[in-house]
Amino acid sequence: QAFSLLAMVTDGVLGAPDIADGRTVILFGSTKELQLLRVEKGRVTNNRYGNFHHDDIIGRCFGSKVQSRGKSSGFMYVLEPTPYMVTLSVVHRTQIIVRHVASASTDC
């Protein structure tokens, strides 16, 4: 099931423009492991899959597989955020969102 979801999510995204410094991306590890982050030069994101250096993400295409550094041999996929993917990555999905905030979140 995870593979079919990944194929659905990355369909049409592979070969998209390069990821630049300051861009918001989603790190996809599994259907329950999505992490929304802003890529910044010199920063590192740590999670259960390992340590992911933002410098390794910058310049890649959306849909790329990124290997962690260090002792862990984990990997994640870098996906372009869509409104649906952003809502999946948010831990608390029941919070009330006012209209002007909702319009900003759908402006990906």
XYZ file of N, CA and C in Angstrom:
324
model
N 0.824 -1.195 0.000
C 0.000 0.000 0.000
C 0.871 1.263 0.000
N 1.984 1.226 0.725
C 2.852 2.400 0.779
C 3.415 2.716 -0.599
N 3.760 1.673 -1.379
C 4.320 1.918 -2.701
C 3.293 2.571 -3.619
N 2.039 2.100 -3.549
C 1.018 2.679 -4.418
C 0.744 4.130 -4.047
N 0.776 4.453 -2.738
C 0.596 5.839 -2.312
C 1.761 6.682 -2.811
N 2.976 6.155 -2.704
C 4.138 6.898 -3.174
C 4.049 7.139 -4.671
N 3.615 6.139 -5.413
C 3.481 6.304 -6.858
C 2.432 7.365 -7.167
N 1.348 7.387 -6.396
C 0.292 8.370 -6.598
C 0.801 9.780 -6.300
N 1.551 9.901 -5.203
C 2.015 11.205 -4.752
C 3.069 11.778 -5.696
N 3.981 10.936 -6.172
C 5.073 11.430 -6.999
C 4.731 11.462 -8.472
N 3.545 10.994 -8.857
C 3.167 10.975 -10.264
C 3.152 12.396 -10.824
N 3.933 12.629 -11.825
C 3.984 13.951 -12.436
C 4.922 14.911 -11.735
N 5.534 14.497 -10.621
C 6.420 15.383 -9.878
C 7.880 15.097 -10.218
N 8.178 13.867 -10.609
C 9.558 13.531 -10.953
C 10.030 14.394 -12.117
N 11.231 14.919 -12.003
C 11.757 15.776 -13.041
C 11.315 17.221 -12.888
N 10.661 17.539 -11.768
C 10.226 18.910 -11.501
C 11.464 19.776 -11.257
N 11.312 21.092 -11.225
C 12.457 21.977 -11.015
C 13.230 21.647 -9.740
N 14.484 22.038 -9.724
C 15.350 21.771 -8.576
C 14.826 22.449 -7.318
N 15.149 21.834 -6.169
C 14.772 22.384 -4.875
C 15.815 23.426 -4.490
N 15.358 24.638 -4.212
C 16.254 25.741 -3.880
C 16.278 25.983 -2.369
N 17.291 26.689 -1.918
C 17.403 27.095 -0.519
C 16.190 27.945 -0.146
N 15.551 27.636 0.989
C 14.381 28.378 1.437
C 13.064 27.781 0.982
N 13.094 26.731 0.182
C 11.879 26.096 -0.343
C 11.276 25.169 0.713
N 9.967 25.086 0.773
C 9.281 24.170 1.676
C 9.077 22.842 0.961
N 9.427 21.756 1.652
C 9.303 20.418 1.087
C 8.666 19.487 2.112
N 8.285 18.303 1.669
C 7.801 17.261 2.568
C 8.744 16.076 2.454
N 9.244 15.615 3.603
C 10.035 14.391 3.637
C 9.071 13.241 3.900
N 9.055 12.267 2.997
C 8.137 11.140 3.056
C 8.916 9.879 3.407
N 8.600 9.310 4.580
C 9.232 8.058 4.986
C 8.287 6.884 4.879
N 7.033 7.110 5.228
C 5.971 6.112 5.103
C 4.639 6.856 5.125
N 3.552 6.123 5.029
C 2.243 6.773 5.020
C 1.960 7.488 6.334
N 2.652 7.103 7.403
C 2.464 7.746 8.703
C 3.637 8.622 9.098
N 4.624 8.702 8.256
C 5.823 9.496 8.540
C 6.037 10.545 7.463
N 5.380 11.686 7.628
C 5.529 12.825 6.718
C 6.033 14.001 7.537
N 7.018 14.706 7.032
C 7.569 15.839 7.771
C 7.669 17.047 6.848
N 6.983 18.100 7.226
C 7.005 19.355 6.474
C 8.167 20.190 6.993
N 9.019 20.682 6.097
C 10.140 21.508 6.544
C 10.568 22.487 5.468
N 11.226 23.537 5.908
C 11.806 24.527 5.015
C 13.290 24.204 4.898
N 13.743 23.993 3.673
C 15.136 23.624 3.420
C 16.015 24.874 3.543
N 17.025 24.793 4.408
C 17.944 25.911 4.611
C 19.370 25.392 4.608
N 20.224 26.073 3.895
C 21.630 25.676 3.752
C 22.289 25.562 5.136
N 22.984 24.450 5.376
C 23.713 24.252 6.619
C 22.912 23.608 7.743
N 21.612 23.407 7.562
C 20.783 22.822 8.622
C 20.679 21.310 8.463
N 20.281 20.661 9.560
C 20.126 19.209 9.568
C 18.770 18.876 10.200
N 18.028 17.952 9.603
C 16.767 17.468 10.159
C 16.988 16.046 10.649
N 16.637 15.810 11.917
C 16.806 14.491 12.525
C 15.435 13.869 12.746
N 15.295 12.597 12.397
C 14.079 11.847 12.685
C 14.443 10.374 12.809
N 13.447 9.516 12.893
C 13.706 8.092 13.120
C 14.445 7.432 11.969
N 14.475 8.048 10.806
C 15.160 7.491 9.645
C 16.616 7.927 9.541
N 17.019 8.896 10.366
C 18.407 9.333 10.361
C 18.565 10.838 10.359
N 19.769 11.283 10.006
C 20.110 12.695 9.941
C 20.161 13.110 8.473
N 19.303 14.059 8.121
C 19.212 14.500 6.735
C 19.717 15.930 6.624
N 20.840 16.080 5.944
C 21.443 17.399 5.763
C 20.718 18.120 4.630
N 20.317 19.339 4.902
C 19.586 20.118 3.910
C 20.435 20.370 2.669
N 21.757 20.413 2.845
C 22.649 20.608 1.697
C 22.528 19.443 0.705
N 22.159 18.245 1.205
C 21.970 17.089 0.329
C 20.649 17.175 -0.440
N 19.704 17.973 0.061
C 18.388 18.116 -0.567
C 18.390 19.237 -1.602
N 19.127 20.315 -1.306
C 19.172 21.470 -2.206
C 19.783 21.055 -3.544
N 19.105 21.419 -4.625
C 19.570 21.088 -5.967
C 18.982 19.806 -6.529
N 18.304 19.035 -5.689
C 17.668 17.804 -6.165
C 16.301 18.110 -6.757
N 15.741 17.148 -7.468
C 14.387 17.261 -8.018
C 13.390 16.691 -7.020
N 12.153 17.192 -7.066
C 11.106 16.612 -6.245
C 10.909 15.159 -6.650
N 10.687 14.299 -5.662
C 10.550 12.877 -5.907
C 11.852 12.119 -5.696
N 12.944 12.856 -5.414
C 14.248 12.223 -5.217
C 14.302 11.464 -3.898
N 15.080 10.417 -3.890
C 15.339 9.633 -2.681
C 16.602 10.202 -2.039
N 16.511 10.576 -0.758
C 17.649 11.171 -0.053
C 18.107 10.210 1.035
N 19.392 9.893 1.028
C 19.992 8.985 1.998
C 20.420 9.776 3.226
N 20.242 9.182 4.414
C 20.678 9.856 5.643
C 22.184 9.711 5.793
N 22.748 10.597 6.593
C 24.182 10.526 6.883
C 24.367 9.910 8.258
N 25.538 9.365 8.512
C 25.834 8.797 9.827
C 25.664 7.299 9.855
N 25.422 6.769 11.060
C 25.322 5.322 11.254
C 24.048 4.736 10.674
N 22.985 5.520 10.612
C 21.712 5.031 10.091
C 21.773 4.911 8.572
N 21.135 3.875 8.055
C 21.099 3.701 6.595
C 19.708 4.023 6.050
N 18.988 4.900 6.752
C 17.633 5.245 6.349
C 17.600 6.179 5.150
N 16.415 6.294 4.580
C 16.223 7.203 3.459
C 14.799 7.737 3.497
N 14.574 8.838 2.816
C 13.254 9.434 2.672
C 13.152 10.006 1.273
N 11.911 10.261 0.841
C 11.673 10.889 -0.452
C 11.322 12.353 -0.232
N 11.821 13.231 -1.095
C 11.533 14.658 -1.010
C 10.395 14.965 -1.980
N 9.260 15.404 -1.430
C 8.070 15.655 -2.240
C 7.688 17.133 -2.195
N 7.045 17.563 -3.266
C 6.535 18.931 -3.321
C 5.257 18.996 -2.483
N 5.141 20.001 -1.608
C 3.941 20.074 -0.776
C 2.699 20.445 -1.579
N 1.634 19.714 -1.342
C 0.316 20.038 -1.878
C -0.582 20.259 -0.667
N -1.722 20.921 -0.823
C -2.593 21.108 0.341
C -2.938 19.794 1.046
N -3.174 18.739 0.270
C -3.494 17.439 0.858
C -2.320 16.888 1.665
N -1.110 16.945 1.101
C 0.066 16.426 1.789
C 0.381 17.232 3.046
N 0.147 18.544 2.995
C 0.383 19.384 4.171
C -0.553 18.977 5.296
N -1.827 18.732 4.993
C -2.761 18.316 6.048
C -2.386 16.952 6.611
N -1.830 16.066 5.799
C -1.381 14.771 6.309
C -0.179 14.917 7.231
N 0.670 15.905 6.985
C 1.880 16.077 7.789
C 1.613 16.792 9.108
N 0.470 17.448 9.245
C 0.139 18.154 10.477
C -0.336 17.142 11.515
N 0.201 17.241 12.726
C -0.125 16.279 13.773
C -1.574 16.438 14.230
N -1.997 17.670 14.497
C -3.356 17.933 14.980
C -4.200 18.432 13.819
N -5.037 17.562 13.273
C -5.843 17.937 12.116
C -7.205 18.509 12.500
N -7.495 18.580 13.788
C -8.819 19.038 14.207
C -8.848 20.509 14.621
N -7.744 21.204 14.465
C -7.731 22.601 14.885
C -8.538 23.462 13.923
N -9.066 24.557 14.451
C -9.868 25.471 13.652
C -8.939 26.410 12.894
N -9.181 26.553 11.609
C -8.354 27.425 10.774
C -9.234 28.558 10.262
N -8.803 29.792 10.512
C -9.570 30.944 10.037
C -9.342 31.124 8.537
N -10.232 31.827 7.897
C -10.251 31.923 6.437
C -8.946 32.440 5.842
N -8.367 33.518 6.390
C -7.150 34.073 5.782
C -5.953 33.144 5.935
N -5.917 32.319 6.975
C -4.843 31.342 7.141
C -5.052 30.183 6.172
N -6.278 29.760 5.978
C -6.582 28.660 5.063
C -6.205 29.027 3.635
N -6.458 30.271 3.248
C -6.101 30.667 1.888
C -4.590 30.694 1.695
N -3.847 31.012 2.735
C -2.385 31.013 2.636
C -1.855 29.597 2.537
N -2.473 28.630 3.236
C -1.977 27.259 3.214
C -2.282 26.549 1.902
N -3.240 27.018 1.135
C -3.532 26.392 -0.145
C -2.778 27.058 -1.286
N -1.909 27.990 -0.955
C -1.144 28.742 -1.954
C 0.223 28.122 -2.195
N 0.332 26.786 -2.284
C 1.616 26.102 -2.446
C 2.135 26.244 -3.849
